[in-house]
Short mmCIF file of C-alpha atoms and ligand atoms in Angstrom, two decimals:
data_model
loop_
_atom_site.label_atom_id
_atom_site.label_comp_id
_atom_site.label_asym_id
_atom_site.label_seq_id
_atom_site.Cartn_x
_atom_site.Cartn_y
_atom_site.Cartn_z
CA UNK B 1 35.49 -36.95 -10.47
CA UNK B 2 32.53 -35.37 -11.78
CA UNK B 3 30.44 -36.26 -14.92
CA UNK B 4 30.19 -32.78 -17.68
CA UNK B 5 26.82 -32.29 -17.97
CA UNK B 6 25.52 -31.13 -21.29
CA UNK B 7 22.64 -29.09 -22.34
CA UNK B 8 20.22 -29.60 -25.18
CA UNK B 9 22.05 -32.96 -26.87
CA UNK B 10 20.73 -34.47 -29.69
CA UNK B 11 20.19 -38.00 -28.57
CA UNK B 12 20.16 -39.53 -32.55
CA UNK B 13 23.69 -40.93 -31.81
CA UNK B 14 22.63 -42.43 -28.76
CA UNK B 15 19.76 -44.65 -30.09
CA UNK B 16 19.69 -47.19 -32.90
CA UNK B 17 16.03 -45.69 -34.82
CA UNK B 18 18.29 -42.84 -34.97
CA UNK B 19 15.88 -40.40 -33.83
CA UNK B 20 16.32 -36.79 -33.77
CA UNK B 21 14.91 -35.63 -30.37
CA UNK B 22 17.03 -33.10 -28.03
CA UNK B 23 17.85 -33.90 -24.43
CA UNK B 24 17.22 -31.03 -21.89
CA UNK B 25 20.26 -32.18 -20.25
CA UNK B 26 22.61 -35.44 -20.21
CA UNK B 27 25.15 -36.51 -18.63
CA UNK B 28 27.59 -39.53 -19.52
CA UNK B 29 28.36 -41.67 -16.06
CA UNK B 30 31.41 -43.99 -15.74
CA UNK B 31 31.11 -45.05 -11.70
CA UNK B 32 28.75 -45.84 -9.67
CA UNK B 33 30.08 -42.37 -7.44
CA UNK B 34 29.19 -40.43 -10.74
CA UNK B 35 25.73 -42.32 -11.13
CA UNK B 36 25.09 -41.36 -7.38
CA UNK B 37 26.26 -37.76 -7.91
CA UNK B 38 23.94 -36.71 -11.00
CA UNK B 39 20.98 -38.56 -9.43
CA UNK B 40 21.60 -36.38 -6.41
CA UNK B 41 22.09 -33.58 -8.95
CA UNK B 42 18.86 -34.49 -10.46
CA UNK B 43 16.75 -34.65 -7.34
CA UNK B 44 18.06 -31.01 -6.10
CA UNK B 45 17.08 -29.35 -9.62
CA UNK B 46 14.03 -31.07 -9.89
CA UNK B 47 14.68 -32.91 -12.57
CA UNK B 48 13.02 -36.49 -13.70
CA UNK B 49 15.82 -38.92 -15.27
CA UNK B 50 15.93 -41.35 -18.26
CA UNK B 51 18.58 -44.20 -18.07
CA UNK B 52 20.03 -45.17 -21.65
CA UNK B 53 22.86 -47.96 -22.57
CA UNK B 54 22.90 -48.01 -26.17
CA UNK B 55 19.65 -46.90 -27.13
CA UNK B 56 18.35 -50.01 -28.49
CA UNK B 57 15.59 -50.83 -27.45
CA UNK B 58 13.72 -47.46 -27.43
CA UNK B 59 11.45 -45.39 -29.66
CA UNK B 60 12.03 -41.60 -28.67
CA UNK B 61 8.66 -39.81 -29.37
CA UNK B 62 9.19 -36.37 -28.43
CA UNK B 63 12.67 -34.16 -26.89
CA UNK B 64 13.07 -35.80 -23.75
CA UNK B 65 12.40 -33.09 -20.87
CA UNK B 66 14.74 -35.03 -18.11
CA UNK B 67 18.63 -35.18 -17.72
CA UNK B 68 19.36 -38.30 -19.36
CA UNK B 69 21.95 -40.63 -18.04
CA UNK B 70 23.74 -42.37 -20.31
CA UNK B 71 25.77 -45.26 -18.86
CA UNK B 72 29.27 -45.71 -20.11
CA UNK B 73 31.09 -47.52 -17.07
CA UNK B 74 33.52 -49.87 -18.24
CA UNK B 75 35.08 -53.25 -16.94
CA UNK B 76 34.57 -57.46 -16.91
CA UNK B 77 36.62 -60.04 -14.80
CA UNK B 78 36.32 -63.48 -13.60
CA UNK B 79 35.35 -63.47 -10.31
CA UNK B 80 35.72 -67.12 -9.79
CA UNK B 81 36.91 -70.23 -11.47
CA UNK B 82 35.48 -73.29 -9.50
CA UNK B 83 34.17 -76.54 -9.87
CA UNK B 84 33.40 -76.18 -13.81
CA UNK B 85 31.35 -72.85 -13.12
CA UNK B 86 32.98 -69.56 -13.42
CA UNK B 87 31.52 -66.53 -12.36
CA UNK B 88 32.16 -63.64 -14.75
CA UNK B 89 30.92 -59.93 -13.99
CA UNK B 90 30.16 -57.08 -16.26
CA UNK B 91 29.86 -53.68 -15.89
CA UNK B 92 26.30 -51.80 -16.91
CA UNK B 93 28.01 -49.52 -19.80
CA UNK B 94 29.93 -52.55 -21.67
CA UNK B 95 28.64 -53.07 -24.64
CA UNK B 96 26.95 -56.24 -24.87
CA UNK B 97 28.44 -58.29 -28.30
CA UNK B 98 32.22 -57.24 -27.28
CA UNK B 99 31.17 -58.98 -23.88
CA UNK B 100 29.98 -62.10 -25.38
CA UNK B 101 33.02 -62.28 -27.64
CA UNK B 102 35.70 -61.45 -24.98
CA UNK B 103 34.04 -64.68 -23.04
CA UNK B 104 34.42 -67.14 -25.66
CA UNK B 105 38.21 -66.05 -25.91
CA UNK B 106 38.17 -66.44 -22.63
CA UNK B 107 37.13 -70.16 -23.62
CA UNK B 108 34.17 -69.97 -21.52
CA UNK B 109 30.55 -71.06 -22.71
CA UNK B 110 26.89 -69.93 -21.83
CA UNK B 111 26.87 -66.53 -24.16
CA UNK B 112 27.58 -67.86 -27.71
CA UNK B 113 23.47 -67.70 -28.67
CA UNK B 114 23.12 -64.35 -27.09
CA UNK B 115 25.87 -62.99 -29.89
CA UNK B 116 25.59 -59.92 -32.08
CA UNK B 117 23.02 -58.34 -29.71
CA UNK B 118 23.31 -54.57 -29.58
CA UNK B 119 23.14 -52.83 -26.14
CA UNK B 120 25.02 -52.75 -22.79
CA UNK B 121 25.38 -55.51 -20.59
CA UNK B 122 23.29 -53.41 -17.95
CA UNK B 123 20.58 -53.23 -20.27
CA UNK B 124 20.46 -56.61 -20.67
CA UNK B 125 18.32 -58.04 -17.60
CA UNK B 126 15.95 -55.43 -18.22
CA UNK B 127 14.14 -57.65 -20.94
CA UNK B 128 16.08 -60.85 -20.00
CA UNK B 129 17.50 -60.29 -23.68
CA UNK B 130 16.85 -63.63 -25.41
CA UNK B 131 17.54 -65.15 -28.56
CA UNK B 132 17.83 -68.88 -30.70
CA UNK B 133 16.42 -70.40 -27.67
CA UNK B 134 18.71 -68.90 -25.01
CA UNK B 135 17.88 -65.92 -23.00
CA UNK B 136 20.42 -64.49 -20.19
CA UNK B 137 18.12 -65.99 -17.44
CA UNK B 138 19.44 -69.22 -18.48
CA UNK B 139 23.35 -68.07 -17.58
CA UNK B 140 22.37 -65.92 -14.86
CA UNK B 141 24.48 -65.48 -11.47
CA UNK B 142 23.20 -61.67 -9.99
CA UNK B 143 22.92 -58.41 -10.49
CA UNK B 144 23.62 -55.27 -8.28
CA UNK B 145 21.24 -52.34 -8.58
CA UNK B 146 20.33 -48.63 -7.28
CA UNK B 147 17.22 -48.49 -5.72
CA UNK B 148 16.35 -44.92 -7.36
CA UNK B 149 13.86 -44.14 -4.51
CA UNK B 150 16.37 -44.86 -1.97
CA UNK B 151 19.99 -44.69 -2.89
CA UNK B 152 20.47 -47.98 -1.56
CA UNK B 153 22.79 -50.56 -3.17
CA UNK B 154 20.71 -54.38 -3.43
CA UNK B 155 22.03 -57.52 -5.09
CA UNK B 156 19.02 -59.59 -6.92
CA UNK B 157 19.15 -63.34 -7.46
CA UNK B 158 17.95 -65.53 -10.31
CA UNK B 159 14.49 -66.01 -8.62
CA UNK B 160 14.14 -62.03 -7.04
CA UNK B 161 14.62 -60.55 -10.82
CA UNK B 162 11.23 -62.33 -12.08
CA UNK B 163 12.35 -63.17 -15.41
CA UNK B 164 9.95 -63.55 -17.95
CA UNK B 165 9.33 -63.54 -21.99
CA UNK B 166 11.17 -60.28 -22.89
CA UNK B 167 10.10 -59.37 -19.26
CA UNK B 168 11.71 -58.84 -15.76
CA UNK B 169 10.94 -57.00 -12.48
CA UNK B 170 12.89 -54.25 -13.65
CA UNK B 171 11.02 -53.84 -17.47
CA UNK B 172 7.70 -53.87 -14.67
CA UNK B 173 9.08 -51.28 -12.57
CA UNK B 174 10.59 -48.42 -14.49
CA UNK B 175 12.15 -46.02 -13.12
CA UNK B 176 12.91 -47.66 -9.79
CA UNK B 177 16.25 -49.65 -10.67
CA UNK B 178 19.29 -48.83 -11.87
CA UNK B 179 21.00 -51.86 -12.91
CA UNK B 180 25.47 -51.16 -12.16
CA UNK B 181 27.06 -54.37 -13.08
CA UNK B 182 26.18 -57.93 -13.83
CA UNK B 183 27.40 -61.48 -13.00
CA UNK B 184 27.12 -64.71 -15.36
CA UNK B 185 27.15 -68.37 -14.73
CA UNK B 186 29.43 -69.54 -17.46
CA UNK B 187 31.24 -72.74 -18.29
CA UNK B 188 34.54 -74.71 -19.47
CA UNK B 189 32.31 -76.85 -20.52
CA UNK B 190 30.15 -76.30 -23.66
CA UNK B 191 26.33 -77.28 -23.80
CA UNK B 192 25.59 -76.45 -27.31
CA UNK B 193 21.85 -75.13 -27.94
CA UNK B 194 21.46 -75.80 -31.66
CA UNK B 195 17.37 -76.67 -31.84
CA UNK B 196 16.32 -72.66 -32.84
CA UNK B 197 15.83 -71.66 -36.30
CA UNK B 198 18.70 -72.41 -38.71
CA UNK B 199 21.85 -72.79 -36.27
CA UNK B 200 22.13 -76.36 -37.00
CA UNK B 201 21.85 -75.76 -40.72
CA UNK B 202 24.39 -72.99 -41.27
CA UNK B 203 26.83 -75.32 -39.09
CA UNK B 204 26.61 -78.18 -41.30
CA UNK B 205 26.80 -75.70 -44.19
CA UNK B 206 30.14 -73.96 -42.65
CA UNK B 207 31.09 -78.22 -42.35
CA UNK B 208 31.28 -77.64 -38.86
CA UNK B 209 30.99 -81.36 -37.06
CA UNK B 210 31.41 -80.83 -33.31
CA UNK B 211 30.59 -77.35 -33.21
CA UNK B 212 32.78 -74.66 -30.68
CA UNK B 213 30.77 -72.21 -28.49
CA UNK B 214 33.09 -69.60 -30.85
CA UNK B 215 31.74 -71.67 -33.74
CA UNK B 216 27.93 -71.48 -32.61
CA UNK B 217 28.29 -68.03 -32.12
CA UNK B 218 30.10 -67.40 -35.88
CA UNK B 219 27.43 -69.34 -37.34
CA UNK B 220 24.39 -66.83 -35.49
CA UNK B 221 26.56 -64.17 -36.12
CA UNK B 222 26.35 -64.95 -40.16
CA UNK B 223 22.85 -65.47 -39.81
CA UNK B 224 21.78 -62.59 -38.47
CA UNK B 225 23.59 -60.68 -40.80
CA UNK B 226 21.77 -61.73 -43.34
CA UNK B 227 18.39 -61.19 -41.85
CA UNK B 228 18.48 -58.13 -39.65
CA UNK B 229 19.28 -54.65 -41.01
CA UNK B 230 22.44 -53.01 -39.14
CA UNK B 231 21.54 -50.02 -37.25
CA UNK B 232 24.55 -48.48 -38.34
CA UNK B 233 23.01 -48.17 -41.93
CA UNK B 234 19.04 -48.55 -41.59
CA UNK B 235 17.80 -47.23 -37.91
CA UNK B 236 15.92 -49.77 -35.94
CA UNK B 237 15.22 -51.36 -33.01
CA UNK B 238 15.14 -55.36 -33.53
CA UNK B 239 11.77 -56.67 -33.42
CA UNK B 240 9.28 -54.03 -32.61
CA UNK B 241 7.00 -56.55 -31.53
CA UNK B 242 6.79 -59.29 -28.67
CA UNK B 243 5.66 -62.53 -29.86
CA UNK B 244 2.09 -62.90 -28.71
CA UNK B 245 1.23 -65.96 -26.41
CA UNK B 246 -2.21 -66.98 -27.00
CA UNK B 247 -4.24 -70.17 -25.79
CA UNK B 248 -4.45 -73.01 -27.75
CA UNK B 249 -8.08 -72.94 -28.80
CA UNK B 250 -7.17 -69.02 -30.46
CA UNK B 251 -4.63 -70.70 -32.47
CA UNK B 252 -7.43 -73.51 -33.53
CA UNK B 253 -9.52 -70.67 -34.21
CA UNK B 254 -6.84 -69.03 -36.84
CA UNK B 255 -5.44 -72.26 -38.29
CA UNK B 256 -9.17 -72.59 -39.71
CA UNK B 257 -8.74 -69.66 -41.52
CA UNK B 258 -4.94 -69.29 -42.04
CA UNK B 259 -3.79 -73.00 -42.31
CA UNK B 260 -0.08 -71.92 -42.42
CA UNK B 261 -0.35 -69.75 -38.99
CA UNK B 262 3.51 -70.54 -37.06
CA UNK B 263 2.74 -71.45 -33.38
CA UNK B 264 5.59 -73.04 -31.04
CA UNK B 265 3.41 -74.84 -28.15
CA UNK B 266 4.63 -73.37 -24.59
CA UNK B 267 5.61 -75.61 -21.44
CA UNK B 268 2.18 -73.88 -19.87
CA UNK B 269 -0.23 -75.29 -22.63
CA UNK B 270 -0.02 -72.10 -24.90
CA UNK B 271 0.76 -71.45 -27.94
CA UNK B 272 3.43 -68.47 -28.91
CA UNK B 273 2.78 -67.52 -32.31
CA UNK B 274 5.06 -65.61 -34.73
CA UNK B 275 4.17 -61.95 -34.61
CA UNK B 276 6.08 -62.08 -37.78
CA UNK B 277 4.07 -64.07 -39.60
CA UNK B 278 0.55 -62.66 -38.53
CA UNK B 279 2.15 -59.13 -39.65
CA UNK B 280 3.34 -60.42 -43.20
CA UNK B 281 0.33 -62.25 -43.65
CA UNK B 282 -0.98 -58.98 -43.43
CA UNK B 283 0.59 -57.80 -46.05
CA UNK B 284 2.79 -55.30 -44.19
CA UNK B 285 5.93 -56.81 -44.81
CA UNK B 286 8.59 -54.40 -46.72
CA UNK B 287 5.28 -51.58 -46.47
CA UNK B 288 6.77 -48.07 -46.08
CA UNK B 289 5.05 -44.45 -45.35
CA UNK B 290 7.59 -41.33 -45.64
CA UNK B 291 10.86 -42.88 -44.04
CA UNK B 292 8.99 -44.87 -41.30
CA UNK B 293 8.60 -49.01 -42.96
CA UNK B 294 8.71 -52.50 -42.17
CA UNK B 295 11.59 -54.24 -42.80
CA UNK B 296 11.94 -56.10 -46.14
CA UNK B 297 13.18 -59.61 -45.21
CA UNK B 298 11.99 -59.58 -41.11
CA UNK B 299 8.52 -57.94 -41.02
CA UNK B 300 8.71 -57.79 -36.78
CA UNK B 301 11.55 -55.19 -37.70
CA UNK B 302 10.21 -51.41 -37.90
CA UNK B 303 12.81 -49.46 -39.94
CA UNK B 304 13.82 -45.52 -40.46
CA UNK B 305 14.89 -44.87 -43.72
CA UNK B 306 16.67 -41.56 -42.53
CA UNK B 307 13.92 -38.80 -40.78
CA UNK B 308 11.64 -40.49 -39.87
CA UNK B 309 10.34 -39.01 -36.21
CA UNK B 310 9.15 -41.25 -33.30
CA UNK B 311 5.82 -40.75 -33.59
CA UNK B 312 5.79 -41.22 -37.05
CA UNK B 313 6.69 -45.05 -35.92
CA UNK B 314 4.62 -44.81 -33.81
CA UNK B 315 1.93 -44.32 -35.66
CA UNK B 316 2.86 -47.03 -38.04
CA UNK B 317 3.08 -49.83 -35.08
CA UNK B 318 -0.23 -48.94 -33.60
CA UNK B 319 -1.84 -49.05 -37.40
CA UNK B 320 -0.26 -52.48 -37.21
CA UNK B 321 -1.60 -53.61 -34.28
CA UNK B 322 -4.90 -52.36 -34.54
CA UNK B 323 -5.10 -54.74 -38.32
CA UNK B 324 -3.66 -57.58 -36.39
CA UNK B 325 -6.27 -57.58 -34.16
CA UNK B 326 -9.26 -57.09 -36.80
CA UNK B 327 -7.88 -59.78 -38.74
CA UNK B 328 -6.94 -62.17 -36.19
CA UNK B 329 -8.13 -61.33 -33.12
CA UNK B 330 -4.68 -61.31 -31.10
CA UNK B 331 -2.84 -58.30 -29.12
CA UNK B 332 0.15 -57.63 -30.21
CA UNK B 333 2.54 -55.93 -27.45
CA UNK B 334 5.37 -53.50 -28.13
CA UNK B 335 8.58 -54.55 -27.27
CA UNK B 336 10.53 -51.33 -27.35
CA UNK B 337 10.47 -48.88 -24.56
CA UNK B 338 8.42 -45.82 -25.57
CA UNK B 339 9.46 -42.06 -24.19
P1 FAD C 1 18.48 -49.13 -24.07
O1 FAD C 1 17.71 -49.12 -25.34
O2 FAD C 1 19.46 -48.07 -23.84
O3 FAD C 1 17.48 -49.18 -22.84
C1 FAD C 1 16.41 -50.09 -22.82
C2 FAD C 1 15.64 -49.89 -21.50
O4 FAD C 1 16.46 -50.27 -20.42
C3 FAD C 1 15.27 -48.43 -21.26
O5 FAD C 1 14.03 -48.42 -20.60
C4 FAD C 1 16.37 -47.93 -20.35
O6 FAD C 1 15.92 -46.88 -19.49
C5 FAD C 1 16.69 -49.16 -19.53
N1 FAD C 1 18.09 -49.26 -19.12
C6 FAD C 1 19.20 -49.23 -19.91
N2 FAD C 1 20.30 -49.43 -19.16
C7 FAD C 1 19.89 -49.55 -17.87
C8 FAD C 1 20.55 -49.77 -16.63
N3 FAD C 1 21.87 -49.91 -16.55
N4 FAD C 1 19.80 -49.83 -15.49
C9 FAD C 1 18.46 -49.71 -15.55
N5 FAD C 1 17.77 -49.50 -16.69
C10 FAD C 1 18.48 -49.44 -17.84
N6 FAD C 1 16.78 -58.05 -27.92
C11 FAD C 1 16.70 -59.35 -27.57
O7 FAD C 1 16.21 -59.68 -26.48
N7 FAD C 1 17.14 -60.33 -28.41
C12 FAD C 1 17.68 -60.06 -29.62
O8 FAD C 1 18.08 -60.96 -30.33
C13 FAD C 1 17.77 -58.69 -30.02
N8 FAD C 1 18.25 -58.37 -31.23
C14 FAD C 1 18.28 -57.07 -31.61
C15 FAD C 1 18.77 -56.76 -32.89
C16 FAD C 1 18.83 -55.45 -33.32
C17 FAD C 1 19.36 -55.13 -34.70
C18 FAD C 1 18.42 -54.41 -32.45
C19 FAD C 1 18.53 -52.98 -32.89
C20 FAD C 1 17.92 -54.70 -31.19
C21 FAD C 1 17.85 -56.03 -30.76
N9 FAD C 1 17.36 -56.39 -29.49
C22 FAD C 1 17.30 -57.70 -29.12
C23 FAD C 1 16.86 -55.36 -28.57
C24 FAD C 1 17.98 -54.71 -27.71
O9 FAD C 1 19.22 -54.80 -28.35
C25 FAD C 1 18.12 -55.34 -26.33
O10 FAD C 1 16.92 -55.24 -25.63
C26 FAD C 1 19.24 -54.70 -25.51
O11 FAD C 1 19.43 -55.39 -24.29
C27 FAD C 1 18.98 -53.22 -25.18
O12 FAD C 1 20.16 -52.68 -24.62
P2 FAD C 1 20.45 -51.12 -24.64
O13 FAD C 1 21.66 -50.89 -23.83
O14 FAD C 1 20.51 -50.62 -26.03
O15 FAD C 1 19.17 -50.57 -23.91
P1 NAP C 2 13.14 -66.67 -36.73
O1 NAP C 2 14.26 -67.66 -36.59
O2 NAP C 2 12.71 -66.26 -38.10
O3 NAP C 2 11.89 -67.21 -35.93
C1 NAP C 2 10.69 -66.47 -35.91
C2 NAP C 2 10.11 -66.50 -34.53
O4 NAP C 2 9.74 -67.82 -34.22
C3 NAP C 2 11.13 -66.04 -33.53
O5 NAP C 2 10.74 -64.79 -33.09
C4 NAP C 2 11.16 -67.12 -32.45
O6 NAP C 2 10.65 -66.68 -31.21
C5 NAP C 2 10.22 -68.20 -32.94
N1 NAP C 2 10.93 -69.48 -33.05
C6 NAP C 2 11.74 -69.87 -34.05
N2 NAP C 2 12.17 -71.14 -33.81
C7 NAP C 2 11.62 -71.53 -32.64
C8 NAP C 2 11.67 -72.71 -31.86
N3 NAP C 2 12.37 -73.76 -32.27
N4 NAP C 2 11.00 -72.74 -30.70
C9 NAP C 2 10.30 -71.69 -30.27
N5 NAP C 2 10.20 -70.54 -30.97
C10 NAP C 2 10.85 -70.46 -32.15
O7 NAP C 2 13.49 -65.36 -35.87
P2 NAP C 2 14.46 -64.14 -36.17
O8 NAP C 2 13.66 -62.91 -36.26
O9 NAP C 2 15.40 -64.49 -37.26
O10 NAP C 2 15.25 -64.04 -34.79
C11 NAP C 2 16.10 -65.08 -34.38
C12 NAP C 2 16.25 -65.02 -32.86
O11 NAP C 2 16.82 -63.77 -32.49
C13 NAP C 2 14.93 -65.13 -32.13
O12 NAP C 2 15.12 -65.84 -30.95
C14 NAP C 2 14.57 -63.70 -31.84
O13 NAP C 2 13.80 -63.55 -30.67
C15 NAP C 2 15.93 -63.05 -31.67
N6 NAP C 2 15.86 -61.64 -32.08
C16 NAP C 2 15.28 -60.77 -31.22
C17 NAP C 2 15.20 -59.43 -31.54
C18 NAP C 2 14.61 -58.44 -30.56
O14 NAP C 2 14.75 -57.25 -30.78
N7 NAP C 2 13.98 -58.89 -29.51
C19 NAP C 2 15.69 -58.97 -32.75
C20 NAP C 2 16.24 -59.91 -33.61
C21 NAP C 2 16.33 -61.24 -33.27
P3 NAP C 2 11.49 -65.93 -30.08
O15 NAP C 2 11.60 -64.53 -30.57
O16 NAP C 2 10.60 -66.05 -28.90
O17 NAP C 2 12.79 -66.59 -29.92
#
């Protein structure tokens, strides 16, 4: 079957800021044959390609002068049920919550941290998603991937994807890899990761004793309902910002100054501070210009109020970083992809 190819789509339903840029062309793909046959498409015309899953995770600057392929293939089984460890694979274009959940009915554990995450499953490895002190490296079994230069089909491993801090081969090599499905190391067994933030609290709050992997994923679930604004009613893109890693004597160096600065010491010796606290120290927190802001309760959150264009965001994260850096001397990295 072959994919309908569309002209000059508005790609504001396709990413969570809710920008308002036009695709020259785009092209929804369900199988890897379709995948294979617009790339070839693509290549014939000319034409340079953008890969999106559920837009979440990019800021769209300007119309995007490519065909842009928007992944939409659909499916998840077990693959195998041994020995306590079963191996679960995904499909890129499933939507990544509706994954998580279908797991835990399956009564299997590994994903309940990683819940209410927007985006596709295929999307996923790309920043080795991560989140209350979980991140998919952790639950990882493969991945199989188009090499984009070659049209050749390669499976990667735990150690051959390079996952790092909101990092991976693949976030280092854009362009190159298109990521088709996904496979999980998940459990019957439930090792409950309940350290991070306020999981433990809202547990003991929902009188939860011996908490469920369904229950530890209810209780993030709650909690980051409260804190995060729903793209479906305030476009964003989760935090805009990657937590900075900085050496121990930088952090000495801002404590003097800032005795409150939030710093979580790192297996290496550093020190990962909380972007979100350096930028509401600031004083940015809840600031808005026009429609583009940051948040009101989560300062790493950039938010569009309703028209607010890319680079108008833009704009507003790079006056961010450049006070960040006058005031406290550290880098702060975007997280988002930026086209
Ligand atoms: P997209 O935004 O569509 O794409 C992101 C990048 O991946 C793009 O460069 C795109 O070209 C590429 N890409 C997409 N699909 C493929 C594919 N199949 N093959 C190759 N390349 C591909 N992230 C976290 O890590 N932890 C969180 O807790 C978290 N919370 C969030 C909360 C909110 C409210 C929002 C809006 C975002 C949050 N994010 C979080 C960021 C985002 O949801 C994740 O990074 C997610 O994995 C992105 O998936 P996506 O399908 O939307 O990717
Ligand atoms: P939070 O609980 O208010 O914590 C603030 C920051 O401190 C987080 O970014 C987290 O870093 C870090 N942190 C908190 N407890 C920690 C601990 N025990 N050890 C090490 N670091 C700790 O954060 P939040 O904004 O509400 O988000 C909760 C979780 O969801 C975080 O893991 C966050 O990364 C994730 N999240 C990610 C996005 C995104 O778009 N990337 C969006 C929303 C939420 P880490 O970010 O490194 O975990």
């Amino acid at each position: 079957m072959t994919a309908h190819w569309q002209e000059q789509v508005s790609l504001k339903p396709y990413n969570t800021f809710g920008i308002d840029v036009k695709a020259r062309h785009f092209v929804q793909v369900h199988t890897d044959d379709e995948v294979r046959e617009a790339l070839a498409q693509a290549r014939q015309r000319g034409l340079a390609v953008m890969v999106i899953g559920g837009g979440s995770n990019v800021l769209l600057t300007r119309d995007v002068d490519a065909l842009v392929l928007h992944m939409a293939s659909r499916g998840r089984h077990v693959l195998d049920d041994e020995a306590g460890r079963v191996l679960v694979e995904a499909e890129a274009g499933e939507p990544w919550h509706p994954f998580v959940q279908w797991s835990l009915q399956q009564g299997l554990c590994g994903l309940e941290n990683l819940s209410l995450i927007p985006g596709t499953v295929g999307a996923a490895p790309m920043q080795n998603v991560g989140a209350y002190g979980v991140e998919i490296k952790d639950v990882f079994a493969g991945l199989t991937a188009l090499d984009r230069q070659t049209g050749e089909l390669r499976d990667f491993g735990l150690e051959e994807c390079a996952f790092g801090y909101r990092d991976s081969l693949f976030k280092r090599n854009p362009g190159r890899w298109l990521i088709l499905r996904v496979r999980f190391a998940l459990s019957h067994r439930l090792q409950a990761h309940l350290d991070y933030g306020p999981v433990r609290q809202r547990l003991a709050e929902q009188g939860v004793q011996e908490p469920t992997a369904q229950a530890i994923s209810d209780a993030i679930c709650s909690i980051r309902r409260e804190k995060l604004p729903d793209p479906a009613e305030l476009g964003n893109a989760g935090s805009f910002f990657k937590n900075p890693v900085v050496a121990v004597e930088q952090v000495a160096r801002i404590r003097a100054e800032y005795p409150g600065v939030v710093g979580y010491p790192q297996a290496d010796g550093h020190v990962k501070l909380a972007a979100g606290w350096l930028i509401e120290q600031a004083g940015w927190k809840g600031y808005r210009d026009g429609d583009a802001g940051v948040h009101r309760l989560q300062s790493l959150v950039l938010v569009n109020y309703g028209q607010a264009s890319g680079a108008q965001l833009h704009d507003l994260a790079q006056r961010i970083q450049a006070d960040i850096l006058a005031r406290f001397g550290v880098e702060l990295e975007m997280e988002p992809n930026l086209y």
